Coordinates of C-alpha atoms in Angstrom, one line a residue:
Chain A
M1 CA 0.0 0.0 0.0
R2 CA 1.3 3.4 -0.8
G3 CA -0.6 5.2 1.9
E4 CA 2.3 6.1 4.1
D5 CA 0.2 7.3 7.0
D6 CA -1.6 4.0 7.3
P7 CA -0.9 2.3 10.6
E8 CA -1.8 -1.2 9.4
A9 CA -0.5 -1.7 5.9
P10 CA -1.3 -5.3 4.9
K11 CA 2.0 -6.0 3.3
P12 CA 5.5 -5.0 4.4
S13 CA 6.4 -4.4 0.8
G14 CA 3.6 -1.9 0.6
A15 CA 4.8 -0.1 3.7
A16 CA 8.3 0.0 2.2
W17 CA 6.9 1.4 -1.0
G18 CA 5.1 4.1 1.0
K19 CA 8.3 5.0 2.8
A20 CA 10.3 5.2 -0.4
M21 CA 7.6 7.3 -2.0
R22 CA 7.7 9.6 1.0
A23 CA 11.4 9.9 1.2
S24 CA 11.9 10.5 -2.5
S25 CA 9.1 13.1 -2.6
E26 CA 10.6 15.0 0.4
L27 CA 14.1 15.0 -1.0
L28 CA 12.9 15.9 -4.5
A29 CA 10.8 18.7 -3.1
G30 CA 13.6 20.1 -1.0
I31 CA 16.1 20.0 -3.9
F32 CA 13.5 21.5 -6.2
V33 CA 12.7 24.4 -3.9
G34 CA 16.4 25.0 -3.1
S35 CA 17.5 25.1 -6.7
L36 CA 14.6 27.3 -7.7
L37 CA 15.5 29.8 -5.0
G38 CA 19.2 29.6 -6.1
L39 CA 18.3 30.0 -9.7
G40 CA 16.2 33.0 -8.9
L41 CA 19.0 34.7 -6.9
D42 CA 21.4 33.9 -9.7
R43 CA 19.2 35.5 -12.3
L44 CA 18.8 38.5 -10.0
L45 CA 22.4 38.9 -9.3
G46 CA 24.0 37.5 -12.4
S47 CA 26.0 35.1 -10.4
E48 CA 25.4 31.8 -12.2
P49 CA 25.8 29.1 -11.1
W50 CA 26.9 29.7 -7.4
F51 CA 23.5 30.2 -5.8
L52 CA 22.1 27.3 -7.7
L53 CA 24.7 25.0 -6.3
A54 CA 24.2 26.4 -2.8
G55 CA 20.5 26.0 -3.3
I56 CA 20.8 22.4 -4.3
G57 CA 22.9 21.6 -1.2
L58 CA 20.6 23.5 1.2
G59 CA 17.6 22.0 -0.5
F60 CA 19.0 18.5 0.1
A61 CA 19.5 19.4 3.7
A62 CA 16.0 20.7 4.0
G63 CA 14.7 17.5 2.4
L64 CA 16.5 15.5 5.0
R65 CA 15.2 17.8 7.7
N66 CA 11.6 17.2 6.5
L67 CA 12.3 13.5 6.3
S68 CA 13.7 13.3 9.8
R69 CA 10.7 15.3 11.0
S70 CA 8.2 12.9 9.4
L71 CA 9.8 9.6 10.4
Chain B
M1 CA 4.8 -27.0 -24.6
S2 CA 3.1 -25.1 -27.3
V3 CA 0.7 -23.5 -24.9
F4 CA 3.6 -22.4 -22.7
A5 CA 5.3 -20.9 -25.8
I6 CA 2.2 -19.0 -26.7
V7 CA 1.8 -17.7 -23.2
T8 CA 5.4 -16.5 -23.0
S9 CA 5.2 -15.0 -26.4
A10 CA 2.0 -13.2 -25.6
A11 CA 3.5 -12.0 -22.3
A12 CA 6.5 -10.8 -24.2
A13 CA 4.4 -9.1 -26.7
A14 CA 2.4 -7.3 -24.0
A15 CA 5.6 -6.2 -22.3
E16 CA 7.0 -5.1 -25.6
E17 CA 3.9 -3.1 -26.4
A18 CA 4.0 -1.5 -23.0
Q19 CA 7.7 -0.6 -23.5
A20 CA 6.9 0.8 -26.9
H21 CA 4.2 3.0 -25.5
A22 CA 6.5 4.1 -22.6
A23 CA 9.2 4.9 -25.1
E24 CA 6.6 6.8 -27.3
A25 CA 5.4 8.7 -24.2
S26 CA 8.9 9.6 -23.0
S27 CA 9.9 10.6 -26.5
A28 CA 6.9 12.9 -26.6
G29 CA 7.4 13.8 -23.0
L30 CA 5.0 12.9 -20.2
P31 CA 1.6 14.5 -20.7
Q32 CA 2.0 16.0 -17.2
L33 CA 5.1 17.9 -18.3
D34 CA 3.6 19.6 -21.3
P35 CA 3.2 23.3 -20.2
A36 CA 0.7 24.0 -23.1
W37 CA -2.1 22.6 -21.0
W38 CA -1.2 24.0 -17.6
P39 CA -3.2 27.3 -17.9
S40 CA -6.4 25.4 -18.9
Q41 CA -6.0 23.0 -16.0
L42 CA -5.3 25.8 -13.5
F43 CA -8.3 27.8 -14.9
W44 CA -10.7 25.0 -14.4
L45 CA -9.3 24.0 -11.1
V46 CA -9.9 27.5 -9.8
I47 CA -13.4 27.6 -11.3
T48 CA -14.5 24.2 -9.9
F49 CA -12.6 24.4 -6.6
G50 CA -13.6 28.0 -6.0
F51 CA -17.3 27.3 -6.7
L52 CA -17.3 24.2 -4.5
Y53 CA -15.6 26.2 -1.7
W54 CA -18.2 28.9 -2.0
L55 CA -21.1 26.5 -1.9
M56 CA -19.6 24.5 0.9
S57 CA -18.8 27.4 3.2
S58 CA -22.0 29.4 2.5
R59 CA -24.6 26.6 2.2
F60 CA -23.8 22.9 2.7
L61 CA -21.5 23.0 5.7
P62 CA -23.8 25.4 7.7
A63 CA -26.7 23.2 6.8
I64 CA -25.0 20.1 8.1
A65 CA -23.7 21.9 11.2
G66 CA -27.2 23.2 11.8
A67 CA -28.7 19.7 11.6
I68 CA -26.1 18.3 13.9
E69 CA -26.4 21.2 16.3
E70 CA -30.2 21.0 16.4
R71 CA -30.0 17.2 17.1
R72 CA -27.5 17.8 19.9
D73 CA -29.7 20.5 21.4
R74 CA -32.7 18.3 21.2
I75 CA -30.9 15.4 22.8
A76 CA -29.6 17.6 25.5
D77 CA -33.2 18.9 26.0
D78 CA -34.5 15.4 26.2
L79 CA -31.8 14.4 28.6
D80 CA -32.7 17.4 30.8
Q81 CA -36.3 16.4 30.7
A82 CA -35.4 12.9 31.6
G83 CA -33.4 14.2 34.4
D84 CA -36.4 16.2 35.7
F85 CA -38.5 13.1 35.5
K86 CA -36.0 11.2 37.4
R87 CA -35.7 13.8 40.0
Q88 CA -39.5 13.8 40.4
A89 CA -39.6 10.1 40.6
E90 CA -36.9 10.2 43.3
D91 CA -38.8 12.8 45.2
A92 CA -41.9 10.6 45.1
E93 CA -39.9 7.7 46.2
T94 CA -38.5 9.6 49.2
A95 CA -42.0 10.8 50.2
Y96 CA -43.3 7.3 49.9
N97 CA -40.5 5.9 52.0
Q98 CA -41.1 8.7 54.6
A99 CA -44.8 7.9 54.7
L100 CA -44.0 4.2 55.0
A101 CA -41.5 4.8 57.9
D102 CA -44.0 7.1 59.6
A103 CA -46.8 4.5 59.3
K104 CA -44.4 1.8 60.6
A105 CA -43.4 3.9 63.6
K106 CA -47.0 4.7 64.3
A107 CA -48.0 1.0 64.1
Q108 CA -45.1 0.1 66.4
G109 CA -46.2 2.8 68.9
I110 CA -49.8 1.4 68.8
A111 CA -48.5 -2.1 69.2
A112 CA -46.3 -1.1 72.1
D113 CA -49.2 0.7 73.8
T114 CA -51.6 -2.2 73.3
R115 CA -49.0 -4.6 74.6
A116 CA -48.4 -2.4 77.7
E117 CA -52.1 -2.1 78.3
M118 CA -52.6 -5.8 78.0
D119 CA -49.6 -6.5 80.2
D120 CA -51.2 -4.3 82.9
E121 CA -54.5 -6.1 82.5
I122 CA -52.9 -9.4 82.7
A123 CA -50.9 -8.4 85.7
T124 CA -54.0 -7.1 87.5
L125 CA -55.9 -10.3 86.7
Q126 CA -53.0 -12.4 87.8
A127 CA -52.8 -10.5 91.1
E128 CA -56.5 -10.9 91.7
T129 CA -56.4 -14.5 90.9
D130 CA -53.4 -15.0 93.1
A131 CA -55.1 -13.2 96.0
Q132 CA -58.2 -15.3 95.5
L133 CA -56.3 -18.5 95.3
A134 CA -54.3 -17.6 98.4
K135 CA -57.5 -16.8 100.3
Q136 CA -58.9 -20.2 99.2
V137 CA -55.7 -21.9 100.2
T138 CA -55.7 -20.3 103.6
T139 CA -59.3 -21.2 104.2
A140 CA -58.7 -24.7 103.0
E141 CA -55.6 -24.9 105.3
A142 CA -57.6 -23.7 108.2
R143 CA -60.2 -26.3 107.6
I144 CA -57.6 -29.0 107.2
G145 CA -56.1 -27.8 110.5
E146 CA -59.5 -28.0 112.2
M147 CA -60.2 -31.3 110.7
K148 CA -56.7 -32.5 111.8
A149 CA -57.3 -31.3 115.3
A150 CA -60.8 -32.9 115.3
A151 CA -59.3 -36.1 114.0
A152 CA -56.6 -36.1 116.6
T153 CA -59.1 -35.5 119.4
K154 CA -61.2 -38.3 118.0
V155 CA -58.2 -40.6 117.8
G156 CA -57.3 -39.8 121.4
E157 CA -60.9 -40.4 122.5
A158 CA -61.0 -43.7 120.5
A159 CA -57.6 -44.7 122.0
A160 CA -58.8 -43.9 125.5
E161 CA -62.0 -45.8 124.9
T162 CA -60.1 -48.7 123.6
A163 CA -57.6 -48.6 126.5
R164 CA -60.5 -48.5 128.9
A165 CA -62.1 -51.5 127.2
V166 CA -58.8 -53.4 127.2
V167 CA -58.2 -52.6 130.8
E168 CA -61.7 -53.6 131.8
T169 CA -61.3 -56.9 130.0
L170 CA -57.9 -57.5 131.6
I171 CA -58.7 -56.6 135.2
D172 CA -62.4 -56.4 135.2
E173 CA -62.3 -52.9 136.5
A174 CA -62.9 -49.9 134.3
P175 CA -60.6 -46.9 134.9
T176 CA -62.1 -43.5 134.8
E177 CA -62.3 -41.8 131.5
E178 CA -59.9 -39.2 132.8
A179 CA -57.3 -41.8 133.8
A180 CA -57.5 -43.6 130.5
S181 CA -57.2 -40.5 128.5
R182 CA -54.2 -39.3 130.6
A183 CA -52.5 -42.7 130.1
V184 CA -53.1 -42.5 126.4
T185 CA -51.7 -39.0 126.2
D186 CA -48.6 -40.1 128.3
A187 CA -48.1 -43.1 126.0
A188 CA -48.4 -40.9 122.9
T189 CA -46.0 -38.5 124.3
R190 CA -43.5 -41.2 125.2
L191 CA -43.9 -42.8 121.8
R192 CA -43.2 -39.5 120.1
G193 CA -40.4 -38.6 122.3
Chain C
M1 CA -1.9 -9.3 -34.4
Y2 CA -4.4 -8.9 -31.5
G3 CA -8.2 -8.9 -31.7
F4 CA -8.3 -5.6 -29.8
R5 CA -5.5 -3.4 -28.6
A6 CA -5.1 -2.0 -25.1
A7 CA -4.2 1.6 -25.0
G8 CA -0.7 2.5 -23.8
P9 CA -0.2 3.2 -20.1
M10 CA 0.6 6.9 -20.7
E11 CA -2.3 7.6 -23.1
Q12 CA -4.7 7.9 -20.2
F13 CA -2.9 11.0 -19.0
E14 CA -3.1 12.9 -22.3
I15 CA -4.9 16.1 -22.2
L16 CA -7.4 16.3 -25.0
P17 CA -9.4 19.5 -25.9
I18 CA -13.2 19.1 -26.2
V19 CA -14.2 22.8 -26.6
D20 CA -11.5 25.3 -27.6
L21 CA -11.6 28.4 -25.4
H22 CA -9.2 31.3 -25.2
L23 CA -8.9 34.1 -22.7
G24 CA -6.8 36.6 -24.5
S25 CA -3.7 34.6 -25.5
I26 CA -4.3 32.1 -22.7
N27 CA -5.6 28.7 -23.7
I28 CA -8.4 27.8 -21.2
S29 CA -10.0 25.2 -23.4
L30 CA -12.5 22.8 -21.9
T31 CA -10.4 19.6 -21.9
N32 CA -11.0 16.0 -20.6
S33 CA -9.3 17.1 -17.4
A34 CA -11.6 20.0 -17.0
L35 CA -14.6 17.8 -17.9
W36 CA -13.8 15.4 -15.0
M37 CA -13.2 18.3 -12.7
L38 CA -16.6 19.5 -13.6
I39 CA -18.2 16.1 -13.3
G40 CA -16.5 15.5 -9.9
T41 CA -17.5 18.9 -8.5
G42 CA -21.0 18.5 -10.0
A43 CA -21.3 15.1 -8.3
I44 CA -20.2 16.6 -4.9
I45 CA -22.7 19.4 -5.3
V46 CA -25.6 17.1 -6.3
F47 CA -24.8 14.8 -3.4
F48 CA -24.6 17.6 -0.8
F49 CA -27.6 19.3 -2.3
A50 CA -29.6 16.1 -1.9
A51 CA -28.2 15.5 1.6
T52 CA -29.0 18.9 3.0
R53 CA -32.3 19.5 1.2
R54 CA -34.3 18.5 4.2
A55 CA -32.2 18.7 7.3
A56 CA -34.0 16.2 9.4
L57 CA -33.6 15.5 13.1
I58 CA -33.4 11.8 12.3
P59 CA -31.1 11.8 9.2
G60 CA -31.8 9.9 6.1
R61 CA -29.1 7.8 4.4
L62 CA -27.6 10.7 2.3
Q63 CA -27.7 13.0 5.3
S64 CA -26.0 10.4 7.5
V65 CA -23.1 10.0 5.0
A66 CA -22.8 13.8 4.7
E67 CA -22.7 14.1 8.5
V68 CA -20.1 11.3 8.8
L69 CA -17.9 13.1 6.3
Y70 CA -18.4 16.4 8.1
E71 CA -17.6 15.0 11.5
F72 CA -14.6 13.1 10.1
V73 CA -13.0 16.3 8.7
A74 CA -14.2 18.4 11.6
D75 CA -12.5 16.1 14.1
L76 CA -9.3 16.1 12.0
V77 CA -9.2 19.9 11.9
R78 CA -10.0 20.2 15.6
D79 CA -7.5 17.6 16.7
T80 CA -4.7 19.1 14.5
I81 CA -5.2 22.8 14.8
G82 CA -7.5 23.2 17.8
P83 CA -10.5 25.5 18.2
E84 CA -8.8 28.2 16.0
G85 CA -8.9 25.7 13.1
R86 CA -12.6 26.3 12.7
K87 CA -12.1 29.0 10.1
F88 CA -10.1 26.7 8.0
F89 CA -12.6 23.9 8.1
P90 CA -14.5 24.8 4.9
Y91 CA -11.2 25.0 3.1
V92 CA -10.0 21.6 4.3
F93 CA -13.3 20.0 3.7
T94 CA -13.5 21.3 0.2
L95 CA -10.0 20.2 -0.4
F96 CA -10.7 16.7 0.9
M97 CA -13.9 16.2 -1.1
W98 CA -12.4 17.6 -4.3
I99 CA -9.3 15.4 -4.2
L100 CA -11.2 12.4 -3.0
V101 CA -13.7 12.6 -5.9
S102 CA -11.0 13.4 -8.4
N103 CA -9.0 10.4 -7.2
L104 CA -11.9 8.0 -7.2
F105 CA -13.7 8.9 -10.4
G106 CA -10.7 8.3 -12.6
L107 CA -10.6 4.7 -11.3
F108 CA -13.9 3.8 -13.0
P109 CA -13.5 2.1 -16.3
S110 CA -14.7 4.0 -19.3
F111 CA -17.5 2.8 -21.5
P112 CA -16.0 0.9 -24.4
G113 CA -16.2 2.6 -27.7
I114 CA -16.7 6.2 -26.6
P115 CA -14.2 8.9 -27.9
H116 CA -10.9 9.0 -26.1
A117 CA -11.5 12.6 -24.9
L118 CA -14.5 11.3 -22.9
H119 CA -12.7 8.5 -21.1
T120 CA -12.5 8.7 -17.3
F121 CA -9.7 11.0 -16.2
T122 CA -8.0 11.7 -12.9
P123 CA -7.2 15.4 -12.6
T124 CA -5.0 14.8 -9.6
S125 CA -2.8 12.6 -11.8
H126 CA -1.3 15.8 -13.1
L127 CA 1.4 17.5 -11.1
I128 CA 0.3 21.0 -12.0
V129 CA -3.1 20.4 -10.3
T130 CA -1.7 19.0 -7.1
L131 CA 1.0 21.6 -7.1
A132 CA -1.7 24.4 -7.4
L133 CA -3.6 23.0 -4.4
A134 CA -0.4 22.8 -2.4
M135 CA 0.5 26.4 -3.4
L136 CA -2.9 27.5 -2.4
T137 CA -2.3 26.1 1.0
I138 CA 1.1 27.6 1.3
S139 CA -0.3 31.0 0.4
I140 CA -3.0 30.7 3.0
V141 CA -0.4 29.7 5.6
I142 CA 2.0 32.6 4.8
V143 CA -0.8 35.3 4.6
Y144 CA -2.6 34.1 7.7
G145 CA 0.7 33.4 9.5
F146 CA 1.8 37.1 9.1
Y147 CA -1.7 38.4 9.8
K148 CA -2.0 36.4 13.0
N149 CA 1.6 36.5 14.3
G150 CA 3.1 39.5 12.6
L151 CA 6.9 39.2 12.7
G152 CA 6.5 36.4 15.3
F153 CA 5.8 34.2 12.3
F154 CA 9.6 34.2 11.6
K155 CA 10.1 32.3 14.9
L156 CA 8.9 29.3 12.8
F157 CA 12.2 29.4 11.0
A158 CA 14.5 29.9 14.0
P159 CA 15.3 26.7 15.8
S160 CA 16.1 27.4 19.4
G161 CA 19.1 26.3 21.4
L162 CA 21.7 26.3 18.7
P163 CA 25.0 28.2 18.4
L164 CA 24.5 31.7 16.9
W165 CA 27.0 31.2 14.0
L166 CA 24.9 28.3 12.7
M167 CA 21.7 30.3 12.7
P168 CA 21.8 31.8 9.1
L169 CA 22.5 28.4 7.6
L170 CA 19.7 26.8 9.6
V171 CA 17.2 29.5 9.0
L172 CA 17.9 29.1 5.3
I173 CA 17.4 25.3 5.5
E174 CA 14.2 25.9 7.6
V175 CA 12.8 28.3 5.0
I176 CA 13.5 25.8 2.2
S177 CA 12.1 23.0 4.3
F178 CA 8.9 25.1 5.0
L179 CA 8.4 25.8 1.3
S180 CA 9.2 22.3 0.1
R181 CA 6.7 20.6 2.5
P182 CA 3.6 21.3 0.4
L183 CA 5.6 20.6 -2.7
S184 CA 6.4 17.2 -1.4
L185 CA 2.7 16.7 -0.6
A186 CA 1.8 17.6 -4.2
I187 CA 4.4 15.3 -5.6
R188 CA 3.2 12.4 -3.4
L189 CA -0.4 12.8 -4.4
F190 CA 0.4 13.1 -8.0
A191 CA 2.9 10.2 -7.9
N192 CA 0.4 7.9 -6.2
M193 CA -2.3 8.6 -8.7
F194 CA 0.1 8.4 -11.6
A195 CA 1.7 5.2 -10.5
G196 CA -1.5 3.6 -9.6
H197 CA -3.1 4.2 -13.0
V198 CA 0.0 3.1 -14.8
I199 CA 0.0 -0.2 -12.9
L200 CA -3.7 -0.7 -13.5
K201 CA -3.3 0.0 -17.2
L202 CA -0.4 -2.4 -17.5
F203 CA -2.4 -5.2 -15.8
A204 CA -5.4 -4.5 -17.9
G205 CA -3.3 -4.5 -21.1
F206 CA -1.8 -7.8 -20.1
V207 CA -5.2 -9.3 -19.6
V208 CA -6.4 -8.0 -22.9
S209 CA -3.3 -9.3 -24.7
L210 CA -3.7 -12.8 -23.3
L211 CA -7.5 -12.9 -24.0
G212 CA -6.8 -11.6 -27.5
A213 CA -4.4 -14.5 -28.1
G214 CA -7.5 -16.8 -28.0
G215 CA -7.8 -20.5 -27.4
A216 CA -6.4 -22.2 -24.3
V217 CA -4.1 -19.2 -23.7
M218 CA -7.1 -17.2 -22.6
L219 CA -7.1 -19.2 -19.4
F220 CA -3.8 -17.6 -18.5
G221 CA -5.5 -14.3 -18.6
I222 CA -7.3 -15.2 -15.4
A223 CA -4.3 -14.6 -13.2
P224 CA -3.6 -11.1 -14.4
F225 CA -7.3 -10.5 -14.4
F226 CA -7.5 -11.2 -10.7
G227 CA -4.3 -9.1 -10.3
A228 CA -6.1 -6.2 -12.1
V229 CA -9.1 -6.6 -9.8
A230 CA -6.8 -6.7 -6.7
V231 CA -4.9 -3.6 -7.9
T232 CA -8.2 -1.8 -8.6
A233 CA -9.4 -2.5 -5.1
L234 CA -6.1 -1.3 -3.7
E235 CA -6.2 1.8 -5.8
F236 CA -9.6 2.7 -4.4
L237 CA -8.1 2.4 -0.9
V238 CA -5.1 4.5 -2.0
A239 CA -7.4 7.1 -3.6
A240 CA -9.2 7.6 -0.3
L241 CA -6.1 7.4 1.8
Q242 CA -4.2 10.0 -0.3
A243 CA -7.1 12.5 -0.1
Y244 CA -7.0 11.9 3.7
V245 CA -3.2 12.3 3.8
F246 CA -3.4 15.6 1.8
A247 CA -6.0 16.9 4.3
V248 CA -4.0 15.8 7.3
L249 CA -0.8 17.4 6.1
T250 CA -2.6 20.6 5.1
C251 CA -4.0 20.8 8.6
I252 CA -0.5 20.2 10.1
Y253 CA 0.8 23.0 7.8
L254 CA -2.0 25.4 8.7
N255 CA -1.3 24.6 12.4
D256 CA 2.1 26.2 11.8
A257 CA 0.5 29.4 10.6
V258 CA -1.9 29.5 13.6
H259 CA 0.7 28.7 16.3
A260 CA 3.9 30.0 14.8
A261 CA 4.6 32.3 17.7
D262 CA 4.3 29.6 20.2
H263 CA 7.3 27.7 18.9

């Protein structure tokens, strides 16, 4: 089952799928937002690609932060 | 064997087809990633979601909340009323118990009074009867005493008479009555002593 | 080669125009996606209209269902946000119903033979839709957060009890984390709907291929057929669960806006 908030998932493989889905979506979202902010700052300041790189790193950290909060 | 071959080939064909479609889709890009249709989707999302929100917040949800609220109030009212009834019933029960206790106490009082009265009466009767009986006993005892005394006198007289007769027979001389009776009395005294 | 062909697993996500509409240069055509948004919303409206037409003391069947849904979401909002969550209840309820119906309707099979543009469609299987819903929530959180807490809203981004020199870095991470949470939510809803429909389509395609092969081989279509049935049942569960998850996480997120200053 892919419902990650379900307390009694019938199959362990389903629960694993849910966790994987959750982890990947958190990391993806973090990196996406981070790189978007970085890209925006780069555009604004003409500093490609430094803010983008920093954004990706911070985004990854933020994704991990969300992941640790949710688990 | 042939069936197995057909199945595997069919499965392979299905998988192939799926792959072909996937490849086709990825070559064309996922439909989700085609920005051409984003404005239309957002537009209709806003229209439908907004309209639904408006209807929900202004009409449906208040109606449901009203129905639930009304039922809750009604149930609360009914509970209050039931509570009143219960309280009334309890009051009635208390009054009934009180009356019952009073009646019991009264009945007990009456019973005690009656018993005391009867006890008095019985005691009086007893006393009267006792007195009467005692009088009768005394009378009877007196009579018995008299009869005893009379009997004793008669026995003495008879003994004296007998003694006189015996003496007369033995010595052919009759003692006086006085002497005979004195002798009997002496003999009786000696025998007793 | 086959008697009838199964559509490809990605075809079901294609957006097809039904009525061309333009607002200036913006294409706002009525598409299959829009059609199923309208059908879903229409169904919700018809249902609630029927359920609340006569608000009875002793509820009928429809009214009971409506009240169960109401209490379900009301409890969720109350438990997550507290009494202040009352003002967000219509929003969360609308969100839950809209997503639930969108998720569910797309699972029904289409009538065979009708034009592709009229096939059942799941609006929530498109990222742009789930993203828009997530963005709506984030906007509400930010606007209400500042309105309610003023600058105290920033406390949300300042973790306490950490060395000062780490602060700028952590605040940045917290801001990105805050912004990426609804995005993650959107990705998850979209991915669940997307993956579910792809798997369903693959199973169905497999069944059709085996049946199309004819003869004794058709018997081998039975296993994937039951597979397809099981996956469909699972998808219904997932559809409801994902609507619930979206509502829950929206509430948790809104709770941040209400109680930001308490952190």
